[in-house]
Amino acid sequence: MEHRLLGLTGIRVSELCFGTMSFGDVADERTSASLYRRAREAGVDFFDCANVYSAGRAEEILGSLVEPERDRVVLTTKVGFPMGSDPNDRGLSRRHIVASLEASLRRLRTDRVEILFVHAFDPSTPIDETLRALDLVVRQGKALYIGVSNWAAWQIATALGISRREALVGFSCIQPMYSLVKRQAEVEILPLARAEGLGVVSYSPLGGGLLSGKYGVERRPERGRLVENQMYAVRYGERAYYDAAETLAVLAREVGVHPATLAVAWVKSHPAMTAPILGARSVEQLEPSLAAADFTMTDELYARVASLVPTPPPATDRTEEQKGVAYKGSAEKYK
Ligand SMILES: NC(=O)c1ccc[n+]([C@@H]2O[C@H](COP(=O)([O-])OP(=O)(O)OC[C@H]3O[C@@H](n4cnc5c(N)ncnc54)[C@H](OP(=O)(O)O)[C@@H]3O)[C@@H](O)[C@H]2O)c1
């Protein structure tokens, strides 16, 4: 397993991150421990978590696993989604960021996380207040870096400008959704990350399981997030996604790999990428995703995978530029 620098920071992380959203949910404590051990054995030292995963239980399980080797792993957690019925137990206010991180650290049995992500945009808190609260927790040493997930590119760019102007600690990395069937990030978010030197730790490389080979246009597994979880059923509801899942599986068979390996390797090969975050409910599921670390992706195969779904439209609606037809200037324009 190779290591990559996280954006412009000096910290190195394994090129695959393991996500613990399944801990305490579809993976019980024993299965979570075996997933953690298998990831470690494969060379993963980068673990993603959030306060909301299994209402804090994922942090508790991860904390107990990490405790004996805390200094050998890089941990993230997140803040933003509601943690209870209290009206202040949510969002990105100074109050909730400080209280939530303290609770996360207790559950994770540590005095700091390497990265604290804001989990979603909070329209009711000024960005300024959020950035000052994040700056505070970094200065206190409770988080070493800050990151942002699920914000639009303009919101991230606004925040980067404010942090610079006010000499506050700025975002070092982003956590967007990104897979073969969810390529919106290519339009603005990934170019922003490259321009600003932000690390990219993307989530759902298999589209929540859609690209694992068990889904097709007419095929659904008995068990699986997309058939069990309404939010994911809606997120991945389009027929075209299932077409893509089928054609990816055909291509994977031709190449001689598991569809999950090809899907993760494709995400991992994007030039802006630091590390995709893997998800699994069992070690058996995790294996093909881990295999992406050793898979050699050629330019030709990368392009073939990309061609299975339409490229998202450009940010400016100037479709001709995406097709390589450039504006030639006013002198030539009317020729
Ligand atoms: N920032 C955010 O808002 C956000 C959102 C989502 C996730 N995340 C992070 O990203 C991590 C990964 O996300 P994700 O779980 O959505 O990733 P994913 O790789 O897209 O989906 C993982 C799921 O796909 C299925 N799967 C995986 N390998 C399989 C295999 N070999 N065969 C059959 N099914 C397989 C399993 O679900 P089933 O068994 O249920 O089918 C598994 O839980 C999470 O743990 C979390 O840390 C962050």
CSV table of C-alpha atoms and ligand atoms in Angstrom, one decimal:
chain,number,residue,atom,x,y,z
A,1,MET,CA,0.0,0.0,0.0
A,2,GLU,CA,1.5,3.3,-1.0
A,3,HIS,CA,1.2,6.6,0.9
A,4,ARG,CA,0.2,10.0,-0.4
A,5,LEU,CA,0.6,13.4,1.0
A,6,LEU,CA,-2.8,14.9,2.0
A,7,GLY,CA,-3.0,17.9,-0.3
A,8,LEU,CA,-0.5,20.5,0.7
A,9,THR,CA,-0.1,19.3,4.2
A,10,GLY,CA,2.9,17.3,5.5
A,11,ILE,CA,0.9,14.3,6.6
A,12,ARG,CA,1.0,11.1,4.7
A,13,VAL,CA,-2.0,8.7,4.5
A,14,SER,CA,-2.5,5.3,2.9
A,15,GLU,CA,-3.9,5.5,-0.7
A,16,LEU,CA,-7.0,3.7,0.5
A,17,CYS,CA,-8.9,4.9,3.5
A,18,PHE,CA,-11.3,2.7,5.4
A,19,GLY,CA,-14.7,4.0,6.3
A,20,THR,CA,-16.4,2.9,9.5
A,21,MET,CA,-20.0,3.9,8.7
A,22,SER,CA,-20.9,0.1,9.0
A,23,PHE,CA,-19.5,-0.2,12.5
A,24,GLY,CA,-22.3,-0.8,15.0
A,25,ASP,CA,-24.8,-0.9,12.2
A,26,VAL,CA,-24.6,-3.6,9.5
A,27,ALA,CA,-21.3,-4.8,11.1
A,28,ASP,CA,-21.5,-5.8,14.7
A,29,GLU,CA,-18.6,-5.3,17.1
A,30,ARG,CA,-16.9,-8.6,16.1
A,31,THR,CA,-17.2,-8.0,12.4
A,32,SER,CA,-16.0,-4.4,12.8
A,33,ALA,CA,-12.9,-5.7,14.6
A,34,SER,CA,-12.2,-8.1,11.8
A,35,LEU,CA,-12.7,-5.4,9.2
A,36,TYR,CA,-10.3,-3.1,11.1
A,37,ARG,CA,-7.7,-5.9,11.4
A,38,ARG,CA,-7.9,-6.8,7.7
A,39,ALA,CA,-7.6,-3.2,6.6
A,40,ARG,CA,-4.5,-2.8,8.9
A,41,GLU,CA,-3.0,-6.0,7.5
A,42,ALA,CA,-3.4,-4.7,4.0
A,43,GLY,CA,-1.5,-1.5,5.0
A,44,VAL,CA,-4.4,0.9,5.6
A,45,ASP,CA,-3.6,3.4,8.3
A,46,PHE,CA,-6.3,6.0,7.4
A,47,PHE,CA,-9.8,5.6,9.0
A,48,ASP,CA,-12.8,7.7,8.4
A,49,CYS,CA,-15.5,8.1,11.0
A,50,ALA,CA,-18.3,10.6,12.1
A,51,ASN,CA,-20.2,11.4,15.2
A,52,VAL,CA,-23.5,10.3,13.6
A,53,TYR,CA,-22.4,6.8,12.5
A,54,SER,CA,-24.6,4.5,14.6
A,55,ALA,CA,-25.3,7.5,16.9
A,56,GLY,CA,-21.7,7.5,18.3
A,57,ARG,CA,-21.3,3.7,18.4
A,58,ALA,CA,-18.9,3.6,15.4
A,59,GLU,CA,-16.6,6.1,17.2
A,60,GLU,CA,-16.7,3.9,20.3
A,61,ILE,CA,-15.9,0.7,18.4
A,62,LEU,CA,-13.1,2.4,16.4
A,63,GLY,CA,-11.7,4.0,19.5
A,64,SER,CA,-11.4,0.7,21.3
A,65,LEU,CA,-9.6,-0.8,18.2
A,66,VAL,CA,-7.3,2.1,17.7
A,67,GLU,CA,-6.3,2.7,21.4
A,68,PRO,CA,-3.4,0.2,21.5
A,69,GLU,CA,-1.8,1.7,18.3
A,70,ARG,CA,-3.1,5.3,18.3
A,71,ASP,CA,0.1,6.8,17.0
A,72,ARG,CA,0.2,4.5,14.0
A,73,VAL,CA,-3.1,5.6,12.4
A,74,VAL,CA,-4.7,8.7,11.1
A,75,LEU,CA,-8.3,9.3,12.2
A,76,THR,CA,-11.1,11.5,11.0
A,77,THR,CA,-14.4,12.4,12.4
A,78,LYS,CA,-17.2,14.7,11.5
A,79,VAL,CA,-19.7,17.2,12.8
A,80,GLY,CA,-22.9,18.7,11.5
A,81,PHE,CA,-25.8,16.2,11.3
A,82,PRO,CA,-28.2,16.1,14.2
A,83,MET,CA,-27.0,14.0,17.2
A,84,GLY,CA,-30.2,14.3,19.2
A,85,SER,CA,-33.5,16.2,19.7
A,86,ASP,CA,-31.8,19.2,21.3
A,87,PRO,CA,-32.1,22.1,18.8
A,88,ASN,CA,-28.4,22.9,19.4
A,89,ASP,CA,-27.2,19.4,19.0
A,90,ARG,CA,-26.6,19.8,15.3
A,91,GLY,CA,-25.2,22.1,12.7
A,92,LEU,CA,-21.9,24.1,12.5
A,93,SER,CA,-22.4,26.7,15.3
A,94,ARG,CA,-19.4,27.3,17.5
A,95,ARG,CA,-21.3,25.7,20.4
A,96,HIS,CA,-22.0,22.5,18.6
A,97,ILE,CA,-18.6,22.2,16.9
A,98,VAL,CA,-16.8,22.4,20.3
A,99,ALA,CA,-19.2,20.2,22.2
A,100,SER,CA,-19.5,17.6,19.4
A,101,LEU,CA,-15.7,17.3,19.0
A,102,GLU,CA,-15.2,16.8,22.8
A,103,ALA,CA,-17.8,14.0,22.8
A,104,SER,CA,-16.2,12.4,19.7
A,105,LEU,CA,-12.7,12.5,21.4
A,106,ARG,CA,-14.2,10.8,24.5
A,107,ARG,CA,-15.8,8.1,22.3
A,108,LEU,CA,-12.6,7.6,20.2
A,109,ARG,CA,-10.5,7.4,23.4
A,110,THR,CA,-8.0,10.0,22.1
A,111,ASP,CA,-7.1,13.6,22.8
A,112,ARG,CA,-7.1,14.6,19.1
A,113,VAL,CA,-8.2,13.6,15.6
A,114,GLU,CA,-6.0,14.3,12.6
A,115,ILE,CA,-8.9,15.6,10.6
A,116,LEU,CA,-12.3,17.1,11.6
A,117,PHE,CA,-14.7,17.3,8.7
A,118,VAL,CA,-17.8,19.5,8.6
A,119,HIS,CA,-20.3,17.0,7.3
A,120,ALA,CA,-22.7,19.2,5.4
A,121,PHE,CA,-23.4,22.9,4.8
A,122,ASP,CA,-25.3,24.6,7.6
A,123,PRO,CA,-27.4,27.4,6.1
A,124,SER,CA,-28.3,28.8,9.5
A,125,THR,CA,-24.8,29.5,10.7
A,126,PRO,CA,-22.6,32.2,9.2
A,127,ILE,CA,-19.5,30.6,7.5
A,128,ASP,CA,-17.4,33.0,9.5
A,129,GLU,CA,-18.6,31.5,12.8
A,130,THR,CA,-18.0,28.0,11.6
A,131,LEU,CA,-14.4,28.9,10.5
A,132,ARG,CA,-13.6,30.6,13.7
A,133,ALA,CA,-14.8,27.6,15.7
A,134,LEU,CA,-12.7,25.2,13.5
A,135,ASP,CA,-9.7,27.5,14.0
A,136,LEU,CA,-10.2,27.3,17.7
A,137,VAL,CA,-10.2,23.5,17.9
A,138,VAL,CA,-7.1,23.3,15.7
A,139,ARG,CA,-5.3,25.8,17.9
A,140,GLN,CA,-6.4,23.8,21.0
A,141,GLY,CA,-4.8,20.7,19.3
A,142,LYS,CA,-8.1,18.8,19.3
A,143,ALA,CA,-8.0,18.5,15.5
A,144,LEU,CA,-4.8,18.8,13.5
A,145,TYR,CA,-6.5,19.6,10.2
A,146,ILE,CA,-9.9,20.6,9.0
A,147,GLY,CA,-11.9,19.3,6.0
A,148,VAL,CA,-15.2,19.8,4.4
A,149,SER,CA,-17.7,17.3,3.0
A,150,ASN,CA,-20.8,17.8,0.9
A,151,TRP,CA,-20.4,21.6,0.3
A,152,ALA,CA,-20.8,23.1,-3.1
A,153,ALA,CA,-17.5,24.3,-4.7
A,154,TRP,CA,-18.6,28.0,-4.3
A,155,GLN,CA,-19.2,27.4,-0.6
A,156,ILE,CA,-15.7,25.9,-0.2
A,157,ALA,CA,-14.1,28.6,-2.3
A,158,THR,CA,-15.9,31.3,-0.1
A,159,ALA,CA,-14.6,29.6,3.0
A,160,LEU,CA,-11.0,29.4,1.7
A,161,GLY,CA,-11.1,33.1,0.9
A,162,ILE,CA,-12.4,34.0,4.4
A,163,SER,CA,-9.8,31.8,6.1
A,164,ARG,CA,-7.0,33.5,4.2
A,165,ARG,CA,-8.3,37.0,4.7
A,166,GLU,CA,-8.8,36.5,8.5
A,167,ALA,CA,-5.6,34.4,9.0
A,168,LEU,CA,-7.7,31.4,10.2
A,169,VAL,CA,-6.7,27.8,9.7
A,170,GLY,CA,-8.2,26.8,6.3
A,171,PHE,CA,-9.6,23.5,4.9
A,172,SER,CA,-6.8,21.1,3.9
A,173,CYS,CA,-9.0,18.5,2.4
A,174,ILE,CA,-12.5,17.7,1.0
A,175,GLN,CA,-14.7,14.7,1.2
A,176,PRO,CA,-17.0,14.6,-1.8
A,177,MET,CA,-19.2,11.7,-3.1
A,178,TYR,CA,-17.5,10.3,-6.2
A,179,SER,CA,-17.9,7.2,-8.3
A,180,LEU,CA,-18.5,6.1,-11.8
A,181,VAL,CA,-22.2,6.9,-11.5
A,182,LYS,CA,-21.8,10.1,-9.4
A,183,ARG,CA,-19.4,12.3,-11.3
A,184,GLN,CA,-20.7,15.7,-10.4
A,185,ALA,CA,-17.5,16.4,-8.4
A,186,GLU,CA,-15.6,16.5,-11.8
A,187,VAL,CA,-17.3,19.7,-12.8
A,188,GLU,CA,-16.2,22.1,-10.1
A,189,ILE,CA,-15.1,20.3,-6.8
A,190,LEU,CA,-12.2,18.3,-8.1
A,191,PRO,CA,-10.8,21.2,-10.3
A,192,LEU,CA,-11.1,23.4,-7.2
A,193,ALA,CA,-9.2,20.8,-5.1
A,194,ARG,CA,-6.4,20.7,-7.7
A,195,ALA,CA,-6.1,24.5,-8.0
A,196,GLU,CA,-6.1,24.9,-4.2
A,197,GLY,CA,-3.9,21.9,-3.4
A,198,LEU,CA,-6.6,20.3,-1.2
A,199,GLY,CA,-6.5,16.6,-0.4
A,200,VAL,CA,-9.4,14.6,-1.7
A,201,VAL,CA,-10.8,11.7,0.3
A,202,SER,CA,-13.9,10.8,-1.6
A,203,TYR,CA,-16.7,8.5,-0.4
A,204,SER,CA,-19.0,5.8,-1.9
A,205,PRO,CA,-16.6,4.6,-4.6
A,206,LEU,CA,-19.0,1.7,-5.2
A,207,GLY,CA,-22.1,3.8,-5.2
A,208,GLY,CA,-23.2,2.3,-1.9
A,209,GLY,CA,-22.8,-1.2,-3.4
A,210,LEU,CA,-24.3,-0.6,-6.8
A,211,LEU,CA,-21.0,-1.2,-8.6
A,212,SER,CA,-20.1,-4.4,-6.7
A,213,GLY,CA,-21.6,-6.6,-9.4
A,214,LYS,CA,-24.7,-7.7,-7.5
A,215,TYR,CA,-27.1,-5.1,-9.1
A,216,GLY,CA,-28.3,-5.0,-12.7
A,217,VAL,CA,-31.2,-3.4,-14.6
A,218,GLU,CA,-33.4,-6.3,-13.6
A,219,ARG,CA,-31.3,-7.7,-10.8
A,220,ARG,CA,-31.4,-6.8,-7.1
A,221,PRO,CA,-29.8,-8.7,-4.2
A,222,GLU,CA,-31.9,-9.9,-1.2
A,223,ARG,CA,-29.8,-7.8,1.1
A,224,GLY,CA,-28.0,-4.6,0.4
A,225,ARG,CA,-28.1,-0.9,1.2
A,226,LEU,CA,-29.9,0.1,-2.1
A,227,VAL,CA,-32.8,-2.2,-1.3
A,228,GLU,CA,-32.8,-1.7,2.5
A,229,ASN,CA,-32.2,2.0,2.9
A,230,GLN,CA,-34.7,4.4,1.4
A,231,MET,CA,-32.3,7.3,1.3
A,232,TYR,CA,-29.8,5.3,-0.8
A,233,ALA,CA,-32.7,3.8,-2.9
A,234,VAL,CA,-33.6,7.3,-3.9
A,235,ARG,CA,-29.9,8.5,-4.4
A,236,TYR,CA,-29.3,5.6,-6.8
A,237,GLY,CA,-32.8,5.4,-8.2
A,238,GLU,CA,-32.0,6.1,-11.9
A,239,ARG,CA,-32.2,3.3,-14.4
A,240,ALA,CA,-29.1,4.6,-16.1
A,241,TYR,CA,-27.1,3.8,-12.9
A,242,TYR,CA,-28.1,0.2,-13.2
A,243,ASP,CA,-27.1,0.1,-16.9
A,244,ALA,CA,-23.7,1.4,-15.9
A,245,ALA,CA,-23.4,-1.2,-13.1
A,246,GLU,CA,-24.1,-4.0,-15.6
A,247,THR,CA,-21.7,-2.7,-18.3
A,248,LEU,CA,-19.0,-2.2,-15.6
A,249,ALA,CA,-19.4,-5.8,-14.5
A,250,VAL,CA,-19.0,-7.0,-18.2
A,251,LEU,CA,-15.8,-4.9,-18.6
A,252,ALA,CA,-14.5,-6.2,-15.3
A,253,ARG,CA,-15.0,-9.8,-16.4
A,254,GLU,CA,-13.2,-9.0,-19.7
A,255,VAL,CA,-10.3,-7.5,-17.7
A,256,GLY,CA,-10.4,-10.4,-15.2
A,257,VAL,CA,-11.1,-8.5,-12.0
A,258,HIS,CA,-13.9,-8.1,-9.5
A,259,PRO,CA,-16.2,-5.1,-10.5
A,260,ALA,CA,-15.5,-3.6,-7.1
A,261,THR,CA,-11.7,-3.6,-7.8
A,262,LEU,CA,-12.2,-1.9,-11.1
A,263,ALA,CA,-14.7,0.7,-9.7
A,264,VAL,CA,-12.4,1.6,-6.8
A,265,ALA,CA,-9.2,1.6,-8.9
A,266,TRP,CA,-11.0,4.0,-11.4
A,267,VAL,CA,-11.8,6.5,-8.6
A,268,LYS,CA,-8.4,6.2,-7.1
A,269,SER,CA,-6.8,7.0,-10.5
A,270,HIS,CA,-8.3,10.5,-10.8
A,271,PRO,CA,-5.5,13.0,-10.8
A,272,ALA,CA,-7.0,15.0,-7.9
A,273,MET,CA,-7.5,11.9,-5.7
A,274,THR,CA,-5.7,11.3,-2.4
A,275,ALA,CA,-7.6,8.3,-1.2
A,276,PRO,CA,-11.1,6.8,-1.8
A,277,ILE,CA,-12.9,5.7,1.3
A,278,LEU,CA,-13.8,2.0,1.2
A,279,GLY,CA,-17.0,0.6,2.8
A,280,ALA,CA,-17.9,-2.9,3.7
A,281,ARG,CA,-20.1,-5.0,6.0
A,282,SER,CA,-17.8,-8.0,5.9
A,283,VAL,CA,-14.2,-8.9,5.3
A,284,GLU,CA,-15.3,-10.9,2.2
A,285,GLN,CA,-16.8,-7.7,0.7
A,286,LEU,CA,-13.7,-5.7,1.6
A,287,GLU,CA,-11.2,-7.9,-0.2
A,288,PRO,CA,-12.0,-6.8,-3.8
A,289,SER,CA,-11.9,-3.1,-2.8
A,290,LEU,CA,-8.5,-3.6,-1.1
A,291,ALA,CA,-7.3,-5.2,-4.3
A,292,ALA,CA,-7.5,-1.8,-6.0
A,293,ALA,CA,-4.2,-0.9,-4.3
A,294,ASP,CA,-2.3,-3.4,-6.4
A,295,PHE,CA,-4.3,-3.0,-9.6
A,296,THR,CA,-2.5,-1.2,-12.5
A,297,MET,CA,-4.8,1.2,-14.3
A,298,THR,CA,-3.8,2.0,-17.8
A,299,ASP,CA,-4.9,5.3,-19.5
A,300,GLU,CA,-6.8,3.2,-22.0
A,301,LEU,CA,-8.7,1.3,-19.4
A,302,TYR,CA,-9.4,4.4,-17.4
A,303,ALA,CA,-10.9,6.0,-20.5
A,304,ARG,CA,-13.0,2.9,-21.3
A,305,VAL,CA,-14.4,2.9,-17.8
A,306,ALA,CA,-15.2,6.6,-18.0
A,307,SER,CA,-16.9,6.1,-21.4
A,308,LEU,CA,-19.5,3.8,-19.8
A,309,VAL,CA,-21.4,6.8,-18.5
A,310,PRO,CA,-21.8,10.3,-19.9
A,311,THR,CA,-19.2,12.9,-18.9
A,312,PRO,CA,-21.0,15.5,-16.8
A,313,PRO,CA,-21.6,18.8,-18.6
A,314,PRO,CA,-19.0,21.6,-18.1
A,315,ALA,CA,-19.4,24.2,-15.5
A,316,THR,CA,-19.9,27.0,-18.0
A,317,ASP,CA,-22.3,25.4,-20.5
A,318,ARG,CA,-19.7,26.0,-23.2
A,319,THR,CA,-20.1,22.4,-24.5
A,320,GLU,CA,-17.9,23.1,-27.5
A,321,GLU,CA,-14.8,23.6,-25.2
A,322,GLN,CA,-15.3,20.2,-23.7
A,323,LYS,CA,-15.2,18.8,-27.2
A,324,GLY,CA,-11.9,20.5,-27.9
A,325,VAL,CA,-13.3,23.4,-30.1
A,326,ALA,CA,-11.7,26.5,-28.6
A,327,TYR,CA,-12.9,30.1,-29.1
A,328,LYS,CA,-10.5,31.7,-31.5
A,329,GLY,CA,-10.9,35.4,-30.7
A,330,SER,CA,-12.9,38.1,-32.3
A,331,ALA,CA,-10.7,38.4,-35.4
A,332,GLU,CA,-11.3,34.9,-36.5
A,333,LYS,CA,-14.8,34.5,-35.0
A,334,TYR,CA,-16.6,35.9,-38.1
A,335,LYS,CA,-14.5,34.3,-40.8
B,1,LIG,N1,-19.2,12.4,4.0
B,1,LIG,C1,-20.3,11.8,3.8
B,1,LIG,O1,-21.4,12.3,3.7
B,1,LIG,C2,-20.2,10.3,3.6
B,1,LIG,C3,-21.3,9.6,3.1
B,1,LIG,C4,-21.2,8.2,2.9
B,1,LIG,C5,-20.1,7.5,3.3
B,1,LIG,N2,-19.0,8.2,3.8
B,1,LIG,C6,-17.8,7.5,4.2
B,1,LIG,O2,-17.3,6.7,3.2
B,1,LIG,C7,-17.3,5.3,3.6
B,1,LIG,C8,-17.6,4.5,2.4
B,1,LIG,O3,-18.8,4.8,1.9
B,1,LIG,P1,-19.8,3.7,1.3
B,1,LIG,O4,-20.0,2.7,2.4
B,1,LIG,O5,-21.0,4.4,0.8
B,1,LIG,O6,-18.9,3.1,0.1
B,1,LIG,P2,-19.2,2.1,-1.1
B,1,LIG,O7,-18.0,1.4,-1.4
B,1,LIG,O8,-19.9,2.9,-2.2
B,1,LIG,O9,-20.3,1.1,-0.6
B,1,LIG,C9,-20.0,0.2,0.4
B,1,LIG,C10,-21.2,-0.8,0.4
B,1,LIG,O10,-21.2,-1.6,-0.8
B,1,LIG,C11,-21.5,-2.9,-0.5
B,1,LIG,N3,-20.4,-3.7,-0.9
B,1,LIG,C12,-19.1,-3.4,-0.8
B,1,LIG,N4,-18.2,-4.3,-1.3
B,1,LIG,C13,-19.0,-5.3,-1.8
B,1,LIG,C14,-18.8,-6.5,-2.4
B,1,LIG,N5,-17.5,-7.0,-2.6
B,1,LIG,N6,-19.8,-7.3,-2.8
B,1,LIG,C15,-21.1,-6.8,-2.6
B,1,LIG,N7,-21.4,-5.7,-2.0
B,1,LIG,C16,-20.4,-4.9,-1.6
B,1,LIG,C17,-21.8,-3.0,1.0
B,1,LIG,O11,-23.2,-2.7,1.2
B,1,LIG,P3,-24.4,-3.8,1.3
B,1,LIG,O12,-23.8,-5.0,1.8
B,1,LIG,O13,-25.4,-3.1,2.1
B,1,LIG,O14,-24.8,-3.9,-0.1
B,1,LIG,C18,-21.0,-1.9,1.5
B,1,LIG,O15,-21.3,-1.4,2.8
B,1,LIG,C19,-18.2,5.2,4.8
B,1,LIG,O16,-17.9,4.2,5.6
B,1,LIG,C20,-18.0,6.6,5.4
B,1,LIG,O17,-16.8,6.5,6.2
B,1,LIG,C21,-19.1,9.6,4.0
